[in-house]
Amino acid sequence: MARTTTSTPQLSWNIRLNKLQRRVAPYVFISPFFILFAVFGLFPIVFSMYLSLQEWNPIQGLGTMRYIGLENYTWLMGDPWFWRSITNTLWIAFASGIPQHLVAIPLAFALSRGIQSFRHPLTAAYFLPYITSAVAIALVFQTIFGTQFGVLNQTLQYLATAPWSAWLFGGLADSLPVNWLGRAPNIKPAISLLVWWQFFGFNVVLYAAGLATIPKDYYEAAQIDGASGRQSFFHITLPLLRPMIFFAVTFTIIGNLQLFDQPFILTDGTGGTGQAGMTVAMYLYRTGFEWLEMGTAAAISWLLFLLIGTLTVIHFFFFGRSGLERRD
Amino acid sequence: MKKILALALAASLLAGAALANTTITIGFFDDFESHLNNVLPQFQELYPDVTVETRMLGFGDHHDLLVTNLATGTGAPDVVVLELGFIARFVAEGGLKDLSEAPFNADEYEDLFVDYAWAQGRTPDGRQVAIPTDIAPGTMFYRRDHLEASGWTIEEVTESFDSFIEYGRELQGHGVFLIADAGSVAEALIRANVPAGDGIYFDADGVPQLNSERFLEAARMAQIVREEGLDAQIGAWSSEWFEAFSQGTTAVELSGAWLQGHLQNWMAPETSGLWGASEMPGNTLVSWGGSFWAIPGQTPEANLEAAWNLVRFLTTEPEIQLAAFRTMNAFPAMPATYDDPMFEEELEFLAGQPARLLWASIAERIPGVLTFAGDMIAEEIFGSAMGEILNEGRDVQAALDEAQMLVERRVRR
């Protein structure tokens, strides 16, 4: 046996190399992704988990980390600002998220059924805020929300005093000018308005795509049976759009719980009066990079992940399966 | 032939070693560009064997990247500038070199600088981590036209904070706000009358002071301004703030002396000649900003000498300090420069007032206040409590008790 293997060393070497090459080549070709993922995806995730169990002031260098177990988590559980940021995030997520869909679905329906000729330019216009830099948008909105010279207050002021609109808006006159970004009760609505405006167009595009997959036959059949436009919306469009609604809402949940740029710019990076506009993502950033408590910041990121995960699972449990099942 | 070549090579290597060319990097934010472009060539003349490379970033990025550099242990410049508000971020042990130790022995230069600026670069455990370069004596800018219309004199206004508020009530009748933000009244008052050896937010033992009488009084004073409608409720650095200056809707602003340069150059150049500067009400002496040079802890041993020479060049030379004053309006931290004719100059923007003399005299009287690592978070928590007091009408005692609790929670960890 031994002699046969050694007698043809070159052949077997080639075959072996060939075999090896075939076995390894796919992994080599796919490796760039895995290498990049390991460096920029996996490592930070694992490291942040490790970091969340440490106390670390970054300016003292990597060597000064101190293991403190779950203390960052227990500390956060008793931290009033952390809970405030959770409430803020949920408030803004719902107040900006639900209207996004309530507006986007009928609008997409109207675009696809009624005003066919303007469909594309209008869809593009609605989509424009989504592809514009969040920072640029927030800066513009900051000017719009200005107390003394902001366009919004100027408009309200005009509406409250002009003879033709005073009957409707006159009641506002006493509370003007509204301090949109300075008063705690106004900050969250102001942020929500911006987020709603920025993202409803994205949902319009999603729903328009969803609507395009619904066969026209259904509508024709319904029309022959004497269904009104309203009836076909509620009995044909909505049920068939469910998978797309599920998808779009999942997107909204994940996106809205991670809001950072918009509240950060609108509140000048402070979170606003009484932290009324401080989202969890903002609190995380400030804890880590302004107050230099990296371990606590890492713990916040894992708690945020937990929150997003839980809400997504709940959403999936209640709407996901049924939504996907009913797809004919 | 080969031997000769080898010898020649060895000789040239030796010569190179003898001329040991050190390369150091200096990191700064964009405000310093014109000044450093101006003076670095002089440093090169003094130290021809040192090459200085520059790293310029925006204000925020400069301080943020330095955190990253220190965290990862690489990439920090050998010499960095720090704005006062960021010193606290870097005072933790190991972040910056202790310059009072050998080989620096910075303490011998202490007398060159105004006392309070020197103290701001010092940690409670006695490490001198930064050397002051420019300072910002707190001052009150006021609109002369509003003052005249009211029939008051500036001495009457600044007699005390009570008379200051009384002036605000007078202005109300003329449809003018006293000040942009009531919060700045509180900001000034908490910085005044700090007991010697204490920080603004912590006492010498590191115990937070946020519900002490000094803070309560400051918050109450600001609350009066807000509740009586004397302020325009405009935060600093907002577009509304700039608008208020150019439209003259507010009558005074409490700020650092640097505000004059900003007003004159871009915020409200058209209001030239309408402004004046005075001491703050009630002889309140306050520091309102400033910059420092420091050496990061990770600077390699071989670069320390050159780095320290550069820091000394930028901070301890009166000529360089004056050059900074000329090119970037950075008020010098060295009293030795205050006899320069520049200080007597009548500032056109302030209607011919030689205000720099006033600022110099304020600077020399401001008492020293130490910098604590918890200052950043304490400042944030206090600002937040003030927001609730002023904007939401929260009770002063309750808001500051909560602030005290929040700061204690953070620093006890």
XYZ file of C-alpha atoms in Angstrom:
741
model
C 0.000 0.000 0.000
C 2.637 2.345 1.096
C 4.614 1.707 -2.045
C 1.709 2.485 -4.376
C 1.057 5.831 -2.798
C 4.666 6.895 -2.863
C 5.220 5.599 -6.401
C 2.858 8.150 -7.916
C 3.512 11.164 -5.760
C 3.138 13.739 -8.501
C -0.164 12.547 -9.816
C -1.758 12.291 -6.444
C -0.368 15.719 -5.530
C -2.066 17.228 -8.540
C -5.302 15.452 -7.872
C -5.220 16.414 -4.275
C -4.505 20.023 -5.132
C -7.286 19.964 -7.638
C -9.674 18.487 -5.111
C -8.630 20.973 -2.497
C -9.079 23.804 -4.929
C -12.579 22.703 -5.768
C -13.472 22.359 -2.157
C -11.924 25.634 -1.065
C -12.558 27.873 -4.062
C -16.216 28.661 -3.238
C -15.220 29.764 0.239
C -12.430 31.913 -1.119
C -14.791 33.561 -3.547
C -17.365 34.237 -0.874
C -14.784 35.193 1.750
C -14.699 38.955 1.065
C -18.212 39.183 2.419
C -17.422 37.108 5.475
C -14.218 38.984 6.183
C -15.955 42.342 5.923
C -18.883 41.066 7.934
C -16.611 39.707 10.633
C -14.674 42.947 10.925
C -17.475 45.487 10.594
C -20.506 43.433 11.643
C -19.725 40.550 13.936
C -16.807 41.996 15.871
C -18.585 45.214 16.938
C -21.626 43.174 18.032
C -19.601 40.766 20.132
C -17.365 43.543 21.440
C -20.316 45.724 22.442
C -21.731 42.810 24.414
C -18.373 42.389 26.154
C -18.181 46.162 26.685
C -21.624 46.277 28.291
C -20.213 44.255 31.187
C -17.296 46.638 31.724
C -16.726 50.058 33.169
C -14.623 52.030 30.737
C -13.708 55.670 30.273
C -12.344 55.648 26.720
C -9.866 58.477 27.191
C -7.852 56.321 29.588
C -7.154 53.781 26.859
C -8.210 50.190 26.224
C -6.196 48.814 29.114
C -8.336 50.459 31.771
C -11.525 48.422 31.308
C -12.864 47.000 34.528
C -15.266 44.067 34.672
C -18.379 44.948 36.663
C -20.804 42.221 35.604
C -24.367 43.360 35.080
C -23.988 46.608 36.985
C -24.484 48.745 33.860
C -27.825 47.043 33.288
C -29.011 47.321 36.880
C -27.893 50.957 36.991
C -29.890 51.712 33.850
C -32.979 50.026 35.282
C -32.961 52.654 38.027
C -31.973 55.572 35.813
C -34.794 58.129 35.368
C -33.278 59.499 32.150
C -33.118 56.060 30.571
C -36.820 55.436 31.192
C -37.659 58.900 29.961
C -35.786 58.183 26.729
C -37.701 54.890 26.306
C -41.058 56.642 26.750
C -40.012 59.395 24.350
C -38.928 56.882 21.732
C -42.162 54.913 21.928
C -44.244 58.110 21.895
C -42.506 59.444 18.790
C -42.474 56.023 17.113
C -46.253 55.682 17.424
C -47.175 59.312 16.847
C -45.137 59.477 13.663
C -45.489 55.836 12.615
C -49.240 55.223 12.624
C -50.161 58.384 10.649
C -47.503 57.445 8.074
C -49.513 54.387 7.111
C -52.935 55.957 7.574
C -51.931 58.558 5.002
C -49.775 56.420 2.737
C -52.301 53.663 2.028
C -55.197 55.871 0.829
C -52.741 58.064 -1.016
C -51.185 55.133 -2.832
C -54.699 53.891 -3.630
C -55.700 57.283 -4.983
C -52.522 57.462 -7.049
C -52.992 54.038 -8.582
C -56.743 54.349 -9.271
C -57.659 57.965 -9.694
C -54.994 60.367 -10.838
C -53.117 58.055 -13.167
C -51.448 60.719 -15.269
C -49.595 62.413 -12.374
C -48.741 59.183 -10.667
C -45.014 59.104 -11.272
C -44.137 62.734 -10.676
C -46.258 62.721 -7.521
C -44.715 59.501 -6.206
C -41.284 60.954 -6.861
C -42.226 64.128 -4.991
C -43.453 62.160 -1.971
C -40.317 60.060 -2.050
C -37.961 63.041 -2.181
C -37.835 63.710 1.607
C -36.851 60.089 2.161
C -33.680 60.375 0.112
C -32.783 63.821 1.454
C -30.238 63.988 4.276
C -31.999 63.825 7.639
C -29.662 66.493 8.971
C -30.522 68.917 6.178
C -34.228 68.325 6.747
C -33.919 68.780 10.494
C -32.037 72.065 9.992
C -34.784 73.378 7.732
C -37.475 72.290 10.182
C -35.595 73.961 12.991
C -36.057 77.244 11.151
C -39.704 76.468 10.398
C -40.377 75.769 14.090
C -38.669 79.002 15.277
C -40.594 80.839 17.980
C -40.325 84.487 16.939
C -39.508 84.273 13.244
C -40.465 80.703 12.271
C -42.722 80.202 9.247
C -45.088 77.935 11.146
C -45.812 80.506 13.854
C -46.016 83.318 11.306
C -48.589 81.322 9.364
C -50.609 80.514 12.468
C -50.403 84.159 13.483
C -51.758 85.196 10.104
C -54.526 82.628 10.164
C -55.550 83.667 13.666
C -55.866 87.339 12.756
C -56.866 87.419 9.076
C -60.595 88.224 8.722
C -61.378 85.232 6.511
C -59.844 82.607 8.798
C -60.204 84.164 12.240
C -63.465 82.313 12.925
C -61.582 79.016 12.714
C -58.130 79.892 14.049
C -58.988 82.854 16.280
C -58.885 80.656 19.355
C -55.154 80.170 18.808
C -54.332 83.864 19.126
C -53.784 83.711 22.887
C -51.313 80.837 22.777
C -49.160 82.339 20.001
C -46.254 82.374 19.426
C -45.860 78.675 20.202
C -42.408 77.754 21.509
C -42.194 74.529 19.493
C -38.731 73.353 20.390
C -38.355 75.010 23.810
C -41.423 73.776 25.666
C -41.408 70.139 26.736
C -44.967 69.273 25.642
C -44.310 70.570 22.107
C -41.020 68.860 21.332
C -42.295 65.348 20.700
C -45.136 66.497 18.404
C -42.629 68.668 16.487
C -40.228 65.750 16.027
C -43.073 63.402 15.112
C -44.332 65.819 12.486
C -40.896 65.936 10.874
C -40.459 62.153 10.956
C -43.935 61.620 9.561
C -43.269 64.046 6.725
C -39.914 62.489 5.957
C -41.042 58.863 5.792
C -44.649 58.680 4.618
C -43.453 59.014 1.010
C -41.360 55.884 1.368
C -44.495 54.002 2.438
C -46.431 55.464 -0.466
C -43.871 53.928 -2.792
C -44.074 50.568 -0.999
C -47.852 50.539 -1.123
C -47.940 51.682 -4.738
C -45.747 48.689 -5.560
C -48.050 46.430 -3.524
C -51.118 47.783 -5.283
C -49.577 47.110 -8.683
C -49.564 43.375 -7.876
C -53.347 43.281 -7.291
C -54.994 42.065 -10.515
C -57.388 44.499 -12.152
C -59.930 41.681 -12.662
C -60.983 41.834 -9.022
C -61.903 45.484 -9.302
C -63.739 44.909 -12.584
C -65.658 41.989 -11.130
C -66.549 44.061 -8.079
C -67.641 46.932 -10.278
C -69.944 44.637 -12.247
C -71.415 43.420 -8.964
C -72.111 47.049 -8.134
C -69.451 47.688 -5.511
C -68.614 51.330 -4.759
C -65.042 52.649 -4.798
C -65.117 52.685 -1.021
C -66.235 49.051 -0.884
C -63.518 47.914 -3.256
C -60.924 49.734 -1.139
C -61.984 48.031 2.089
C -62.802 44.605 0.664
C -60.268 44.162 -2.093
C -57.333 46.546 -1.662
C -56.787 46.356 2.094
C -56.951 42.551 2.452
C -54.667 41.969 -0.510
C -52.273 44.623 0.690
C -51.751 42.949 4.060
C -48.386 41.353 3.308
C -47.097 44.725 2.179
C -48.562 46.430 5.254
C -46.831 43.897 7.432
C -43.542 44.546 5.688
C -43.877 48.348 5.800
C -44.917 48.414 9.455
C -41.955 46.228 10.396
C -39.721 48.748 8.672
C -41.370 51.597 10.550
C -41.010 49.894 13.925
C -37.313 49.248 13.455
C -36.594 52.659 11.933
C -38.620 54.743 14.358
C -37.145 53.124 17.438
C -33.665 54.074 16.248
C -34.365 57.744 15.547
C -31.297 59.862 16.109
C -30.498 62.618 13.599
C -33.853 64.360 13.645
C -34.265 64.797 17.420
C -30.539 65.454 17.760
C -30.585 68.426 15.389
C -33.974 69.789 16.450
C -32.926 69.897 20.107
C -29.359 71.072 19.394
C -28.035 67.791 20.678
C -29.420 68.343 24.166
C -32.634 66.345 24.089
C -34.632 69.501 24.743
C -36.322 70.787 27.875
C -36.623 68.015 30.433
C -35.172 65.572 27.856
C -38.605 65.590 26.241
C -37.023 64.915 22.845
C -34.235 62.556 23.878
C -34.589 59.202 22.133
C -32.806 56.058 23.285
C -30.336 56.280 20.403
C -29.501 59.848 21.431
C -29.106 58.892 25.073
C -26.801 56.076 24.003
C -24.617 58.416 21.961
C -24.426 61.048 24.658
C -23.647 58.538 27.398
C -20.831 57.019 25.395
C -19.269 59.912 23.562
C -20.110 62.982 25.630
C -20.105 61.579 29.143
C -17.588 58.865 28.316
C -19.368 55.936 29.950
C -18.796 53.449 27.157
C -19.876 50.387 29.129
C -23.216 51.947 30.034
C -23.682 53.061 26.428
C -23.102 49.501 25.203
C -25.664 48.254 27.727
C -28.178 50.817 26.426
C -27.636 49.537 22.896
C -28.451 45.984 23.982
C -31.541 47.107 25.858
C -32.638 49.013 22.760
C -32.067 45.881 20.704
C -34.209 43.968 23.172
C -36.999 46.528 22.845
C -36.930 46.475 19.051
C -36.794 42.675 19.048
C -39.753 42.382 21.418
C -41.931 44.808 19.489
C -41.084 43.152 16.179
C -41.929 39.710 17.577
C -45.234 41.000 18.974
C -46.004 42.577 15.627
C -45.119 39.362 13.823
C -47.183 37.264 16.215
C -50.341 39.305 15.790
C -50.173 40.445 12.193
C -47.402 38.522 10.508
C -48.694 34.996 10.171
C -52.254 35.914 9.357
C -51.059 38.576 6.961
C -48.846 36.187 5.052
C -51.308 33.302 5.136
C -54.091 35.166 3.451
C -51.983 35.918 0.459
C -53.940 33.886 -2.074
C 35.276 50.610 -3.844
C 32.651 48.712 -1.935
C 34.351 49.559 1.307
C 34.351 53.242 0.535
C 30.679 53.154 -0.336
C 29.880 51.370 2.912
C 31.883 53.924 4.862
C 30.159 56.789 3.118
C 26.805 55.228 3.861
C 27.633 54.752 7.521
C 28.883 58.324 7.774
C 25.745 59.746 6.269
C 23.593 57.654 8.614
C 25.555 58.969 11.572
C 25.176 62.520 10.374
C 21.445 61.947 10.021
C 21.211 60.693 13.567
C 23.075 63.713 14.858
C 20.605 66.075 13.200
C 17.736 63.943 14.626
C 14.798 65.436 12.877
C 11.738 65.128 15.113
C 8.329 65.323 13.511
C 5.441 66.289 15.734
C 1.778 66.820 14.965
C -0.371 69.613 16.278
C -4.145 69.141 16.403
C -6.557 72.074 16.504
C -9.978 73.242 15.376
C -10.481 75.640 12.501
C -10.582 78.866 14.573
C -6.853 78.462 15.134
C -5.929 78.112 11.473
C -5.026 81.716 10.741
C -3.104 82.125 13.994
C -1.018 78.978 13.563
C -0.316 79.664 9.897
C 1.008 82.947 11.110
C 3.229 81.822 14.009
C 4.347 78.263 13.193
C 7.044 79.509 10.778
C 8.574 81.403 13.724
C 8.649 78.180 15.732
C 10.370 76.427 12.837
C 13.034 79.140 12.861
C 13.634 78.651 16.578
C 13.712 74.857 16.296
C 14.906 74.012 12.775
C 15.299 70.311 13.644
C 11.597 69.942 14.482
C 9.033 69.466 11.749
C 5.484 70.373 12.696
C 2.598 68.711 10.911
C -0.939 69.978 11.374
C -4.278 68.288 11.820
C -7.172 70.685 11.504
C -10.802 69.682 12.057
C -14.111 71.325 12.868
C -14.765 72.282 16.482
C -16.874 69.245 17.397
C -14.907 66.757 15.309
C -11.621 67.860 16.820
C -12.732 67.038 20.355
C -14.597 63.870 19.326
C -11.735 62.417 17.336
C -9.409 63.023 20.260
C -11.668 60.799 22.408
C -11.367 58.060 19.776
C -7.603 58.535 19.568
C -7.187 58.211 23.309
C -9.563 55.229 23.462
C -7.661 53.284 20.843
C -4.258 54.452 22.024
C -3.131 55.670 18.617
C -3.385 58.624 16.304
C -3.594 61.530 18.735
C -1.542 64.574 17.745
C 1.438 65.330 20.006
C 0.033 68.726 20.932
C -3.683 69.522 21.068
C -5.845 72.522 21.764
C -8.855 72.069 24.059
C -11.770 74.400 24.569
C -12.663 75.039 28.208
C -15.941 73.134 28.009
C -14.065 70.002 26.935
C -11.264 70.037 29.493
C -13.416 68.081 31.936
C -13.791 65.344 29.341
C -10.071 64.731 29.331
C -9.041 65.166 32.954
C -9.372 61.466 33.800
C -5.993 59.999 34.698
C -3.938 58.965 31.676
C -5.752 61.057 29.103
C -3.339 63.988 29.156
C 0.218 64.357 30.424
C 0.636 65.895 33.859
C 2.640 68.967 32.898
C 3.532 69.918 36.462
C 5.815 66.897 36.637
C 9.343 66.550 35.258
C 10.488 66.962 32.541
C 7.900 69.693 31.978
C 7.764 71.381 35.403
C 5.053 73.692 34.181
C 4.457 75.140 37.644
C 7.323 77.579 37.133
C 5.157 79.355 34.545
C 2.109 79.655 36.799
C 2.681 83.337 37.569
C 2.617 84.245 33.890
C -1.099 83.542 33.612
C -4.246 84.962 35.149
C -5.016 82.832 38.200
C -8.356 81.446 37.214
C -7.262 80.229 33.773
C -4.360 78.350 35.319
C -6.758 76.736 37.823
C -9.124 75.650 35.057
C -6.361 73.496 33.565
C -5.749 71.850 36.916
C -7.435 68.732 38.274
C -8.587 68.407 41.902
C -5.719 65.948 42.548
C -3.221 68.613 41.501
C -2.294 67.601 37.960
C -1.781 70.481 35.533
C -3.149 68.912 32.353
C -3.466 72.005 30.187
C -1.834 75.421 29.795
C -4.146 78.348 29.077
C -3.714 80.275 25.854
C -6.773 82.468 25.573
C -9.487 83.356 28.025
C -12.957 84.810 27.949
C -13.673 87.189 30.788
C -17.439 87.349 31.293
C -18.910 90.704 30.396
C -22.243 92.303 29.726
C -22.922 93.686 26.265
C -25.707 96.256 26.145
C -27.461 98.263 23.475
C -26.733 101.942 24.025
C -29.869 103.047 22.157
C -32.187 101.112 24.477
C -30.295 102.360 27.516
C -30.651 105.966 26.418
C -34.323 105.586 25.617
C -34.956 104.208 29.089
C -33.163 107.112 30.768
C -31.025 104.782 32.868
C -27.237 104.809 33.208
C -25.181 101.660 32.869
C -23.970 102.014 36.469
C -27.561 101.938 37.668
C -28.254 98.824 35.632
C -25.256 96.842 36.835
C -25.407 97.854 40.467
C -26.897 94.482 41.397
C -28.960 91.744 39.803
C -32.027 93.325 41.410
C -31.432 96.629 39.630
C -30.648 94.649 36.471
C -34.109 93.068 36.644
C -35.647 96.445 37.460
C -34.091 97.746 34.218
C -35.750 94.842 32.443
C -39.140 95.922 33.796
C -38.476 99.445 32.529
C -37.606 98.080 29.072
C -40.816 96.079 29.011
C -42.674 99.385 28.749
C -40.619 100.166 25.630
C -41.395 96.803 24.024
C -37.833 95.522 24.351
C -36.711 92.286 25.996
C -34.017 92.536 28.664
C -32.091 89.480 27.508
C -32.347 86.594 25.039
C -32.491 83.758 27.543
C -33.199 83.888 31.283
C -31.024 80.785 31.579
C -27.873 82.838 30.967
C -28.597 84.790 34.160
C -28.469 81.502 36.074
C -25.355 80.424 34.161
C -23.598 83.608 35.260
C -24.723 83.414 38.875
C -23.657 79.814 39.500
C -20.170 80.748 38.313
C -19.933 83.685 40.677
C -18.774 83.462 44.296
C -17.547 79.878 44.068
C -15.727 79.113 47.346
C -11.928 78.904 46.890
C -10.741 75.377 46.105
C -14.139 74.242 44.846
C -15.353 73.581 41.328
C -18.509 75.081 39.878
C -20.578 71.956 40.477
C -18.514 70.092 43.070
C -16.857 71.099 46.340
C -13.217 70.336 47.048
C -14.160 66.795 48.190
C -16.047 66.098 44.988
C -19.514 66.369 46.545
C -22.087 67.805 44.089
C -23.450 71.237 45.039
C -26.447 71.483 42.751
C -28.979 72.208 45.474
C -26.743 74.552 47.443
C -27.795 78.141 48.128
C -25.659 79.394 45.198
C -27.613 77.291 42.697
C -31.008 77.909 44.293
C -30.418 81.659 44.234
C -29.265 81.585 40.608
C -32.273 79.554 39.544
C -34.695 81.821 41.432
C -33.221 84.907 39.804
C -33.595 83.381 36.342
C -37.118 82.318 37.203
C -38.095 85.915 38.023
C -36.756 87.059 34.645
C -38.745 84.391 32.847
C -41.968 84.693 34.811
C -42.157 88.440 34.357
C -41.653 88.002 30.628
C -38.366 89.926 30.578
C -36.518 87.510 28.285
C -37.175 86.628 24.648
C -36.882 82.866 25.361
C -34.247 82.430 22.667
C -31.434 79.921 23.102
C -27.840 80.846 22.266
C -26.474 80.016 18.777
C -29.918 79.689 17.203
C -30.856 81.651 14.111
C -33.347 83.508 16.296
C -30.503 84.600 18.549
C -28.630 86.177 15.622
C -31.873 87.756 14.476
C -32.464 89.278 17.915
C -29.025 90.917 17.831
C -29.412 92.437 14.409
C -32.994 93.582 15.061
C -32.216 94.888 18.534
C -35.123 93.093 20.182
C -32.998 92.354 23.258
C -31.163 94.976 25.288
C -28.286 93.094 26.924
C -26.402 89.821 26.633
C -24.232 88.156 29.265
C -21.336 86.473 27.508
C -17.607 86.124 27.034
C -15.665 89.042 25.562
C -15.411 87.006 22.345
C -19.020 87.793 21.496
C -17.920 91.228 20.290
C -15.880 89.670 17.474
C -18.780 87.467 16.386
C -21.267 90.343 16.500
C -18.977 92.573 14.533
C -17.925 90.034 11.910
C -21.071 88.150 11.038
C -23.918 88.171 13.527
C -24.914 91.801 13.394
C -22.270 93.937 11.633
C -24.905 96.557 10.786
C -25.362 97.363 14.501
C -21.829 98.772 14.811
C -21.624 101.657 17.248
C -24.845 100.734 19.008
C -23.208 98.486 21.584
C -21.351 98.937 24.832
C -19.622 96.566 27.244
C -19.653 96.648 31.027
C -19.038 94.493 34.030
C -21.747 92.012 34.834
C -24.424 93.098 37.310
C -23.482 93.042 40.986
C -19.721 92.932 40.234
C -20.144 89.295 39.255
C -16.839 87.912 38.008
C -17.240 85.011 35.659
C -15.146 83.116 33.133
C -17.050 82.404 29.929
C -14.900 80.128 27.772
C -11.219 79.905 26.855
C -8.715 77.585 25.184
C -5.811 75.501 26.399
C -2.886 73.578 24.925
C -2.161 70.093 26.190
C -0.055 67.004 25.453
C -1.955 63.704 25.132
C -0.829 60.842 27.355
C 0.093 58.665 24.386
C 2.656 61.095 22.901
C 5.843 59.050 22.439
C 8.823 59.762 24.680
C 10.927 60.914 21.706
C 8.476 63.692 20.847
C 7.908 65.040 24.342
C 10.651 67.639 24.273
C 9.573 69.085 20.937
C 5.918 68.951 21.954
C 6.609 70.803 25.188
C 8.685 73.402 23.360
C 5.739 73.999 21.057
C 3.295 74.304 23.948
C 5.572 76.793 25.685
C 6.056 78.709 22.458
C 2.290 79.016 22.000
C 1.428 79.884 25.596
C 4.309 81.596 27.385
C 5.510 84.015 24.702
C 3.780 87.406 25.026
C 4.415 88.165 21.353
C 2.643 84.985 20.234
C -0.285 85.661 22.558
C -0.650 89.132 21.096
C -0.442 87.709 17.599
C -3.353 85.405 18.464
C -5.280 88.391 19.756
C -4.644 90.224 16.501
C -5.445 87.396 14.078
C -8.283 85.565 15.825
C -9.453 87.915 18.569
C -8.337 85.435 21.251
C -8.045 87.373 24.496
C -4.571 86.605 25.964
C -4.288 84.639 29.196
C -1.066 86.519 30.119
C -1.379 89.740 32.129
C 2.087 90.734 30.827
C 0.451 91.482 27.479
C -2.134 93.830 28.927
C 0.088 96.951 28.650
C 0.259 96.551 24.904
C -1.196 99.530 23.003
C -3.725 97.144 21.456
C -5.628 97.150 24.711
C -6.151 100.887 24.657
C -7.633 100.795 21.200
C -11.066 102.375 20.992
C -13.389 99.786 19.523
C -15.557 101.260 16.836
C -18.161 98.539 17.193
C -18.613 99.516 20.843
C -18.940 103.206 19.997
C -15.294 103.960 20.691
C -15.131 102.280 24.096
C -11.648 100.898 24.973
C -13.346 97.751 26.256
C -10.253 95.536 26.220
C -8.924 97.373 29.265
C -12.164 96.552 31.048
C -11.906 92.878 30.079
C -8.269 92.719 31.161
C -9.166 94.119 34.560
C -12.047 91.625 34.882
C -9.731 88.762 33.888
C -7.242 89.588 36.596
C -9.920 89.545 39.291
C -11.782 86.314 38.423
C -11.115 83.771 41.179
C -9.812 80.307 40.288
C -12.191 77.365 39.960
C -11.003 73.774 39.567
C -12.141 71.424 36.806
C -13.737 68.128 37.855
C -14.268 65.108 35.604
C -17.987 65.189 36.416
C -18.393 68.785 35.210
C -19.698 67.798 31.776
C -22.532 65.671 33.081
C -23.286 68.056 35.950
C -23.513 70.974 33.531
C -25.912 68.955 31.415
C -28.095 67.946 34.355
C -28.189 71.504 35.692
C -29.074 72.866 32.243
C -31.871 70.351 32.034
C -33.207 71.299 35.476
C -33.098 74.981 34.474
C -35.087 74.127 31.350
C -37.782 72.527 33.471
C -37.810 75.455 35.893
C -37.987 78.124 33.201
C -40.056 76.442 30.517
C -42.314 74.185 32.530
C -42.621 76.266 35.695
C -41.198 73.529 37.890
C -40.457 74.309 41.530
C -36.838 75.444 41.968
C -36.120 73.386 45.075
C -37.668 70.205 43.656
C -35.899 70.515 40.297
C -32.488 71.138 41.870
C -32.945 68.367 44.445
C -33.576 65.990 41.576
C -30.551 67.371 39.701
C -28.428 66.823 42.802
C -29.687 63.238 43.038
C -28.951 62.588 39.348
C -25.403 63.914 39.624
C -24.790 61.930 42.820
C -26.016 58.785 41.075
C -23.555 59.333 38.251
C -20.453 60.216 40.230
C -20.915 57.622 42.954
C -20.401 54.834 40.402
